[in-house]
XYZ file of C-alpha atoms in Angstrom:
611
model
C -4.554 -10.567 -11.258
C -2.813 -13.667 -10.141
C -1.147 -15.159 -7.069
C 2.365 -16.575 -6.473
C 3.570 -19.301 -4.020
C 6.729 -21.190 -3.661
C 7.333 -23.748 -0.778
C 10.479 -25.653 0.202
C 10.823 -28.632 2.522
C 14.164 -28.095 4.133
C 14.544 -31.351 5.900
C 14.215 -33.926 3.208
C 13.071 -34.701 -0.336
C 9.520 -36.112 0.279
C 7.452 -37.442 -2.600
C 5.894 -34.878 -4.829
C 2.450 -35.606 -3.550
C 3.340 -34.189 -0.120
C 4.262 -30.860 -1.511
C 1.431 -31.054 -3.952
C -0.965 -31.353 -0.961
C 0.686 -28.280 0.719
C 0.578 -26.224 -2.412
C -3.104 -27.074 -2.895
C -3.789 -25.688 0.567
C -1.914 -22.571 -0.272
C -3.785 -21.974 -3.531
C -7.080 -22.264 -1.625
C -6.104 -19.129 0.243
C -5.365 -17.322 -3.112
C -8.643 -18.368 -4.825
C -9.750 -14.659 -5.138
C -6.631 -14.011 -7.233
C -7.303 -16.535 -9.950
C -9.165 -19.822 -9.695
C -9.509 -21.005 -13.226
C -6.031 -22.274 -13.987
C -2.559 -22.872 -12.294
C 0.804 -23.953 -13.306
C 2.940 -25.896 -10.826
C 6.754 -26.797 -10.991
C 8.701 -29.215 -8.885
C 12.290 -29.150 -8.137
C 14.858 -31.891 -7.030
C 18.503 -32.610 -7.719
C 17.571 -33.634 -11.190
C 16.258 -30.190 -12.000
C 12.817 -28.738 -12.666
C 9.815 -30.670 -13.799
C 6.217 -29.711 -14.410
C 4.763 -33.063 -15.063
C 3.262 -34.269 -11.777
C 4.513 -37.610 -10.624
C 3.135 -38.370 -6.995
C 6.216 -40.594 -6.213
C 8.871 -38.354 -7.502
C 11.089 -36.849 -4.763
C 10.730 -33.004 -4.611
C 12.116 -30.411 -2.233
C 10.537 -27.379 -3.789
C 7.349 -26.469 -5.536
C 6.460 -23.198 -7.177
C 3.012 -22.225 -8.534
C 1.022 -19.508 -9.974
C -2.760 -19.297 -10.143
C -4.515 -17.032 -12.692
C -7.644 -16.728 -14.804
C -8.257 -18.858 -17.796
C -6.054 -18.168 -20.748
C -3.580 -15.782 -19.037
C -0.659 -18.207 -18.437
C 1.493 -16.485 -21.046
C 1.282 -13.112 -19.131
C 2.446 -14.701 -15.798
C 4.621 -17.513 -16.647
C 7.845 -18.052 -18.548
C 10.285 -20.969 -18.644
C 13.748 -21.616 -20.160
C 15.559 -24.831 -19.594
C 16.120 -25.164 -15.850
C 14.725 -21.712 -15.056
C 11.240 -20.644 -14.427
C 9.759 -17.227 -13.915
C 6.437 -16.534 -12.088
C 5.387 -12.986 -12.618
C 2.565 -10.802 -11.182
C 1.569 -7.233 -12.249
C 2.519 -5.170 -15.257
C 5.621 -3.804 -16.798
C 5.037 -0.296 -18.247
C 8.269 -0.319 -20.167
C 8.127 -3.647 -21.720
C 8.549 -2.345 -25.280
C 11.740 -0.578 -24.245
C 13.124 -3.712 -22.560
C 12.251 -5.717 -25.622
C 14.201 -3.325 -27.743
C 17.146 -3.869 -25.461
C 16.821 -7.633 -25.790
C 16.562 -7.419 -29.643
C 19.551 -5.067 -29.754
C 21.754 -7.518 -27.768
C 20.564 -10.344 -30.070
C 19.616 -12.462 -27.084
C 17.944 -15.615 -28.226
C 14.824 -15.134 -26.157
C 11.128 -14.726 -26.739
C 9.710 -11.631 -25.247
C 6.009 -11.463 -26.060
C 4.793 -11.027 -22.505
C 5.849 -9.331 -19.210
C 6.927 -12.747 -17.830
C 8.982 -13.665 -20.891
C 10.627 -10.233 -21.061
C 11.481 -10.360 -17.340
C 12.845 -13.861 -17.756
C 15.051 -12.884 -20.801
C 16.579 -10.022 -18.875
C 17.242 -12.101 -15.756
C 18.997 -14.719 -17.950
C 21.209 -11.921 -19.385
C 21.794 -9.717 -16.401
C 20.909 -11.684 -13.349
C 19.292 -9.848 -10.377
C 20.626 -6.514 -11.814
C 17.773 -6.641 -14.266
C 15.184 -5.904 -11.621
C 16.079 -2.249 -11.355
C 15.077 -1.706 -14.989
C 11.485 -2.967 -14.452
C 9.095 0.013 -14.328
C 5.544 -0.558 -13.201
C 3.753 -2.548 -10.475
C 5.001 -6.173 -10.147
C 6.361 -9.054 -8.031
C 8.083 -12.173 -9.282
C 9.619 -15.497 -8.160
C 12.530 -17.019 -10.135
C 13.489 -20.644 -9.490
C 16.915 -21.152 -10.999
C 17.842 -24.836 -10.978
C 21.236 -24.218 -12.614
C 22.283 -22.031 -9.666
C 20.334 -23.909 -7.025
C 18.798 -20.610 -6.012
C 15.337 -19.090 -5.636
C 15.020 -15.395 -6.202
C 12.055 -13.197 -5.361
C 11.492 -9.414 -5.905
C 8.949 -6.698 -5.603
C 8.664 -3.425 -7.302
C 10.433 -0.216 -6.440
C 7.987 1.391 -4.039
C 5.710 -1.429 -2.762
C 2.804 -1.586 -4.945
C 3.079 -5.338 -5.005
C 4.248 -7.305 -2.023
C 5.603 -10.721 -1.354
C 5.706 -12.209 2.171
C 8.249 -14.780 3.120
C 8.818 -17.159 6.096
C 11.486 -19.578 7.199
C 10.759 -21.996 9.973
C 12.772 -25.037 11.399
C 11.553 -27.167 8.635
C 10.123 -25.125 5.679
C 10.689 -21.969 3.646
C 7.716 -20.328 1.897
C 7.028 -17.125 -0.085
C 3.663 -15.973 -1.315
C 1.581 -13.090 -2.403
C -0.234 -12.961 0.992
C 0.805 -13.617 4.544
C -2.462 -15.591 4.920
C -1.019 -18.208 2.633
C 1.955 -18.894 4.787
C 0.403 -19.059 8.192
C -2.435 -21.283 6.812
C 0.013 -23.566 5.068
C 2.944 -23.483 7.441
C 1.237 -23.950 10.734
C 4.381 -23.355 12.708
C 4.677 -19.857 11.281
C 1.645 -18.441 13.045
C 3.342 -16.993 16.152
C 1.811 -13.601 17.084
C 4.401 -10.827 17.178
C 3.355 -9.101 20.404
C 5.536 -6.115 19.739
C 3.799 -5.495 16.412
C 0.462 -5.789 18.089
C 1.278 -3.320 20.741
C 2.728 -1.006 18.064
C -0.523 -1.250 16.209
C -2.703 -0.506 19.239
C -0.609 2.402 20.375
C -0.142 4.194 17.053
C -2.275 6.947 15.683
C -0.861 6.653 12.242
C -1.122 3.567 10.101
C 2.312 4.245 8.625
C 4.004 4.346 11.956
C 3.943 0.577 12.331
C 5.090 -2.156 9.907
C 2.116 -4.330 10.833
C 4.211 -7.509 10.722
C 1.792 -9.281 13.047
C 3.609 -12.755 12.898
C 7.085 -13.168 14.221
C 8.202 -15.497 11.386
C 6.456 -13.789 8.492
C 8.012 -10.814 6.832
C 7.109 -8.475 4.007
C 9.768 -8.177 1.272
C 11.142 -4.690 1.357
C 10.265 -2.582 -1.815
C 13.236 -2.293 -4.187
C 14.883 -5.414 -2.711
C 15.162 -8.886 -3.760
C 15.354 -12.179 -1.756
C 18.039 -14.750 -2.510
C 17.414 -18.286 -1.097
C 19.791 -21.142 -1.351
C 18.022 -24.416 -2.094
C 21.097 -26.315 -0.990
C 22.222 -24.733 2.215
C 18.943 -22.837 2.979
C 20.649 -19.540 3.511
C 18.401 -16.453 3.079
C 19.450 -12.793 2.309
C 17.557 -9.649 1.406
C 19.473 -7.236 -0.765
C 18.646 -3.946 -2.469
C 18.497 -3.745 -6.099
C 17.606 0.027 -6.391
C 17.860 3.093 -4.211
C 15.684 6.146 -5.027
C 18.076 9.045 -5.913
C 17.571 11.845 -3.437
C 18.776 15.361 -2.809
C 17.452 17.381 0.132
C 17.485 20.485 -2.188
C 17.860 23.357 0.325
C 17.313 25.817 -2.405
C 14.644 28.523 -2.168
C 11.752 29.142 -4.503
C 12.867 30.345 -7.938
C 10.314 31.560 -10.541
C 12.567 31.020 -13.372
C 12.803 27.264 -12.485
C 8.977 26.880 -11.836
C 7.845 26.461 -15.325
C 10.326 23.648 -16.008
C 9.315 21.827 -12.804
C 5.607 22.272 -13.612
C 6.023 21.017 -17.212
C 8.071 18.066 -16.002
C 5.430 17.060 -13.450
C 2.475 17.357 -16.044
C 4.331 15.324 -18.471
C 5.187 12.627 -16.111
C 1.772 12.474 -14.420
C 0.107 12.120 -17.712
C 2.524 9.324 -18.757
C 1.972 7.464 -15.550
C -1.891 7.707 -15.818
C -1.605 6.542 -19.350
C 0.497 3.570 -18.496
C -1.994 2.443 -15.931
C -5.067 2.687 -18.133
C -3.462 1.447 -21.274
C -5.408 -1.467 -22.758
C -8.492 -0.875 -20.731
C -11.941 -0.214 -22.221
C -13.359 0.742 -18.945
C -11.738 1.934 -15.642
C -12.779 2.614 -12.043
C -11.370 5.573 -10.191
C -11.741 6.231 -6.501
C -12.324 9.898 -5.891
C -12.720 12.243 -2.912
C -12.978 15.635 -4.471
C -9.281 16.484 -3.559
C -6.643 17.632 -6.148
C -4.920 14.203 -6.113
C -7.941 12.220 -7.320
C -9.113 15.108 -9.552
C -5.749 15.045 -11.340
C -6.096 11.313 -12.002
C -9.662 11.549 -13.218
C -9.154 14.505 -15.483
C -5.783 13.091 -16.861
C -7.509 9.769 -17.653
C -10.248 11.497 -19.556
C -7.565 13.692 -21.483
C -5.646 10.634 -22.454
C -8.627 8.513 -23.590
C -11.722 10.442 -24.428
C -13.650 7.287 -25.214
C -12.813 5.078 -22.352
C -15.723 4.274 -19.914
C -14.825 5.768 -16.549
C -16.796 4.908 -13.380
C -15.945 7.006 -10.290
C -16.505 5.495 -6.829
C -16.934 7.441 -3.572
C -18.304 6.930 -0.196
C -20.783 9.224 1.560
C -18.908 8.711 4.678
C -17.452 11.980 5.909
C -18.369 13.837 2.715
C -20.044 17.305 3.292
C -22.698 18.608 0.887
C -19.958 20.984 -0.521
C -17.598 18.071 -1.075
C -20.225 15.959 -2.771
C -21.264 18.950 -5.021
C -17.641 19.122 -6.035
C -17.401 15.395 -6.800
C -20.649 15.793 -8.890
C -19.086 18.655 -10.812
C -15.928 16.531 -11.589
C -17.991 13.506 -12.804
C -20.244 15.636 -14.950
C -17.403 17.513 -16.540
C -15.475 14.316 -17.387
C -18.458 12.345 -18.542
C -17.984 9.817 -15.770
C -20.579 7.548 -14.159
C -20.758 8.227 -10.450
C -21.395 5.446 -7.857
C -21.738 6.612 -4.171
C -21.594 4.030 -1.497
C -23.359 4.595 1.705
C -23.463 2.685 4.957
C -24.272 3.499 8.529
C -22.133 3.525 11.717
C -23.805 0.362 12.901
C -23.128 -1.315 9.563
C -19.486 -0.535 9.923
C -19.301 -2.111 13.294
C -21.343 -5.128 12.223
C -19.453 -5.787 8.921
C -15.870 -5.003 9.992
C -15.316 -8.650 10.881
C -15.992 -9.532 7.173
C -12.863 -7.385 6.037
C -10.806 -8.743 8.832
C -11.779 -12.370 7.978
C -10.714 -11.765 4.376
C -7.557 -10.014 5.010
C -6.695 -11.999 8.190
C -5.267 -8.783 9.704
C -6.679 -6.237 11.964
C -7.800 -2.943 10.508
C -6.155 0.238 11.488
C -8.933 2.827 10.702
C -12.332 3.360 9.281
C -10.806 4.426 6.019
C -9.758 0.840 5.286
C -13.418 -0.270 5.602
C -14.432 2.544 3.251
C -11.905 1.386 0.711
C -13.170 -2.196 1.118
C -16.825 -1.209 0.422
C -15.615 0.790 -2.575
C -13.782 -2.206 -3.965
C -16.741 -4.454 -3.350
C -19.020 -2.184 -5.269
C -16.581 -1.853 -8.092
C -16.292 -5.582 -8.446
C -20.216 -5.771 -8.593
C -19.952 -3.275 -11.513
C -17.652 -5.694 -13.314
C -14.398 -3.780 -12.706
C -11.026 -5.656 -12.501
C -8.941 -2.623 -11.357
C -9.238 0.636 -9.578
C -7.038 3.603 -9.720
C -6.295 5.393 -6.546
C -4.355 8.498 -5.418
C -2.006 6.753 -2.933
C 1.337 8.431 -2.935
C 0.242 11.892 -4.108
C 0.486 13.437 -0.657
C 3.908 11.838 0.064
C 5.191 12.947 -3.310
C 3.957 16.516 -3.415
C 3.512 17.455 0.202
C -0.143 17.096 0.886
C -0.426 16.370 4.614
C -1.099 19.219 7.058
C 1.792 17.740 9.281
C 4.222 18.848 6.599
C 3.741 22.597 7.226
C 5.624 22.755 10.652
C 8.837 21.323 9.310
C 8.494 23.489 6.139
C 8.234 26.647 8.196
C 11.161 25.564 10.418
C 13.277 25.116 7.333
C 12.463 28.604 6.109
C 13.478 30.015 9.434
C 16.655 28.039 9.683
C 17.698 29.247 6.230
C 17.041 32.944 7.209
C 14.269 33.084 4.524
C 12.240 35.327 6.655
C 10.448 37.051 3.756
C 9.323 33.631 2.555
C 8.546 32.522 6.004
C 6.206 35.441 6.555
C 4.559 34.994 3.286
C 3.889 31.297 3.760
C 2.542 31.792 7.275
C 0.151 34.530 6.160
C -1.126 32.411 3.260
C -1.362 29.193 4.858
C -5.091 29.664 5.079
C -5.064 28.470 1.410
C -4.769 24.967 2.644
C -7.411 24.266 5.262
C -5.158 23.031 8.154
C -6.865 21.061 10.948
C -6.897 22.402 14.541
C -4.759 20.353 17.038
C -6.693 17.445 18.294
C -7.036 16.643 21.978
C -4.529 14.042 22.949
C -5.088 10.936 24.941
C -2.229 8.838 26.325
C -3.365 5.506 25.104
C -0.253 3.781 26.592
C -1.988 4.036 30.093
C -4.185 1.087 28.954
C -1.398 -1.222 28.330
C -0.683 -3.883 30.977
C 2.570 -3.515 32.647
C 4.459 -6.162 30.628
C 3.726 -4.219 27.382
C 3.922 -0.604 28.578
C 7.365 -0.068 27.013
C 6.376 -1.550 23.624
C 4.982 0.347 20.686
C 6.938 3.563 21.049
C 9.418 3.955 18.168
C 10.331 6.323 15.450
C 10.111 4.919 11.886
C 13.510 6.455 11.107
C 16.206 7.920 13.420
C 17.650 10.050 10.674
C 17.922 13.747 11.314
C 15.594 15.727 9.002
C 16.204 19.333 8.013
C 14.060 20.206 4.935
C 10.592 19.190 3.876
C 12.034 16.802 1.281
C 13.536 14.787 4.173
C 10.086 14.227 5.512
C 8.591 13.459 2.229
C 11.411 10.978 1.254
C 10.946 9.203 4.631
C 7.084 9.141 3.997
C 7.456 7.904 0.489
C 9.995 5.173 1.060
C 9.220 3.929 4.448
C 5.612 4.878 5.247
C 3.814 4.710 1.904
C 4.528 1.020 1.297
C 2.342 0.029 4.303
C -0.551 1.881 2.716
C 0.096 0.357 -0.756
C 0.228 -3.031 0.728
C -3.134 -2.598 2.547
C -4.610 -1.229 -0.571
C -3.382 -4.091 -2.764
C -4.651 -6.771 -0.333
C -8.030 -5.110 -0.103
C -8.387 -4.975 -3.922
C -7.157 -8.589 -4.163
C -10.149 -9.619 -1.835
C -12.257 -9.047 -4.869
C -9.909 -10.266 -7.518
C -8.974 -6.694 -8.559
C -5.734 -4.690 -9.158
C -5.045 -1.516 -7.266
C -3.385 1.044 -9.457
C -1.479 4.040 -8.052
C -0.027 6.329 -10.704
C 1.637 8.480 -8.065
C 3.616 5.579 -6.645
C 4.259 3.067 -9.530
C 6.282 5.409 -11.752
C 9.953 5.362 -11.142
C 10.612 8.458 -13.498
C 7.897 10.440 -11.729
C 9.373 9.814 -8.254
C 12.781 10.422 -9.260
C 12.024 13.851 -10.934
C 9.979 15.051 -8.123
C 12.574 14.153 -5.441
C 15.079 16.135 -7.345
C 13.024 19.359 -6.988
C 13.298 21.734 -3.981
C 10.730 21.626 -1.159
C 9.914 25.243 -1.686
C 8.091 24.256 -4.890
C 5.874 21.809 -3.082
C 4.462 24.202 -0.590
C 4.174 27.701 -2.050
C 1.954 30.659 -1.342
C 0.330 28.639 1.357
C -0.789 25.891 -0.991
C 0.057 22.311 -0.286
C 0.732 20.208 -3.458
C 1.660 23.378 -5.271
C 3.631 21.642 -8.016
C 0.636 19.138 -8.697
C -1.930 21.953 -8.633
C 0.111 24.169 -10.983
C 0.832 21.141 -13.359
C -2.898 20.692 -13.825
C -3.439 24.029 -15.479
C -5.602 23.440 -18.629
C -6.420 19.872 -17.492
C -8.359 20.303 -14.163
C -10.766 23.233 -13.978
C -9.442 26.248 -12.078
C -12.267 26.130 -9.346
C -11.190 22.594 -8.480
C -7.495 22.856 -9.003
C -7.183 25.635 -6.469
C -9.988 24.516 -4.080
C -9.060 24.124 -0.457
C -9.094 20.670 1.076
C -12.350 20.380 3.006
C -11.867 19.475 6.741
C -14.471 16.753 7.847
C -13.980 17.246 11.627
C -17.636 17.897 12.415
C -18.831 14.799 10.371
C -16.254 12.671 11.929
C -17.457 13.636 15.430
C -21.022 12.771 14.436
C -19.878 9.176 13.236
C -17.851 8.568 16.354
C -20.706 9.739 18.584
C -23.204 7.355 16.601
C -20.776 4.418 17.239
C -20.247 4.997 20.859
C -22.724 2.575 22.440
C -22.299 -0.214 19.900
C -18.522 -0.092 19.862
C -18.408 -0.265 23.655
C -20.851 -3.073 23.793
C -18.916 -5.177 21.302
C -15.603 -4.630 23.072
C -17.087 -5.662 26.260
C -18.387 -8.878 24.766
C -15.114 -10.006 23.029
C -12.499 -11.936 24.894
C -9.103 -10.445 25.387
C -7.120 -13.611 26.080
C -3.635 -11.990 25.354
C -4.357 -9.139 27.879
C -2.086 -6.693 26.173
C -4.631 -4.046 27.070
C -6.230 -3.418 30.464
C -9.777 -3.703 29.231
C -11.158 -3.057 32.653
C -9.482 0.418 32.730
C -10.683 1.165 29.277
C -14.297 0.430 30.252
C -13.908 2.590 33.513
C -12.696 5.654 31.653
C -14.805 5.166 28.440
C -17.598 7.618 29.219
C -15.137 10.278 30.368
C -12.734 10.018 27.343
C -15.009 9.100 24.556
C -16.133 12.633 24.018
C -16.732 14.353 20.697
C -13.408 16.112 20.651
C -11.217 13.224 21.935
C -10.524 11.639 18.544
C -7.246 10.189 19.854
C -9.112 7.894 22.299
C -11.869 7.131 19.673
C -9.295 5.905 17.253
C -7.774 3.787 19.924
C -11.061 2.049 20.663
C -11.560 1.270 16.998
C -8.125 -0.299 16.735
C -8.725 -2.261 19.894
C -12.072 -3.528 18.580
C -10.460 -4.475 15.271
C -7.685 -6.412 17.109
C -10.156 -8.254 19.339
C -12.123 -9.349 16.274
C -8.924 -10.488 14.650
C -7.381 -12.349 17.561
C -10.864 -14.071 18.522
C -11.365 -15.103 14.929
C -8.083 -16.728 14.516
C -6.710 -17.498 17.911
C -6.895 -21.228 17.479
C -4.369 -21.070 14.595
C -1.705 -19.097 16.414
C 0.772 -19.397 19.196
C 2.051 -16.315 20.996
C 5.731 -15.694 21.583
């Protein structure tokens, strides 16, 4: 775990001490990512220099912070080029072979050195060949350019900002708006989008007008001389909508491919660890990761973390079975609805962003407990549903596709067998836009993609490339609060993603089972009774939680100031008792988002200016 920062003064070349003060402020916001050591580089027209001279003119400073003795992992330098690296390359050995084969005169004993060697040889084209979870900043004094890139699917993120006087890029948005005070302008559109959305992936959550998340599979090119800034793609996930129907003769090939690549991805994520933490919920996604980890390394110590929140007795029994069979220590975290309301501000204070749902708090508590157990990374199942078709909302477009292709026999079979996946009943809707004040009533209603979608793969591709990065970014930021890495084998393997998106949709939902390919691929790894177990709906438990939070949640919202007045709080309070019923989950979710937003804006309002 480490953090990256680069700051540029675009107006002049002040003494290095000025930028040193700014970068020290920036590092204070990244202390949880590594506090023991740091390496700082300065740049001026003479080139790069690392020796600190307070009087030396400097227009740019780049720095990485890390734990003691880890500088060789995250830092590499060659003449007038420096590489700051975060994360892990799964294919470093293959990349090193390429370097040796080309007889490039580079040292490549670490991920940072390997990345630098390939950059020097191939330029920004090298980024596409990096497999794993990573982000990087390159300061190339020879070209008078700064480059920054993040991995293919959003497992690691960089945030950047350009104001009238400065440019900055960092591992966290907090670093930028804490260091570059003029960047803290609240993006009202994003706030309204956040408050109106019922799905965390439906909004980009760019809460500041001048701060942007670097798009996955893209790199940033910044000119130190003329301050021009462009974001360009270095990779596009190959995709075919694959309209073909189910074919039993191809099934075994697809299943074997998925099994091999899932095992390989899990192996890459746990390689070199003597102990690992796994977040599990009893579903096939987390079960696959747990059992694969145990199959790959029978001796590694595995600790599974769960939260009793919304887990039924049947679900907890399944988790106990999983941990017993794999020889895994099981840590179950519990907290009350009142504790959630009282402690939510702690998460918002650490992330400096409002929290979309209670699930984010659950993940926060799991990470907290994992750190207390001495863990430095946690494996999660993010990306599994987007890759293999796990969400209940995917069934409707799948059924429509079967009808549109005249696959009536398949359509009838899938409709009859859909009971294999425990689909949730349609929730009662609440028009939350009625609570927006007039100036904001037209904001927050957008589609993440305007592209027409015909087959299930179209929906999955959109979810994986446009929606999933938001989830991964929030997961990474939560883990970083505790100095931990979040590892997602379903979303940090390029080979796995490319292979699965080349397979027809009809293999991802089959015989009424969602995630059919993943379930089938786990034959002989995950026990049959878990492999083909229905996902357990938690509607009843969720209603109990919402009911228990009713009074405290309403009281806290009444007490908090709403200075921006995006929402008509008086109307919310007036209709609260009528709408906050056990089956009106839409309104309940809205109240949680509103409470989260109020905590955020009240805690940080002195630092920001609205536009």
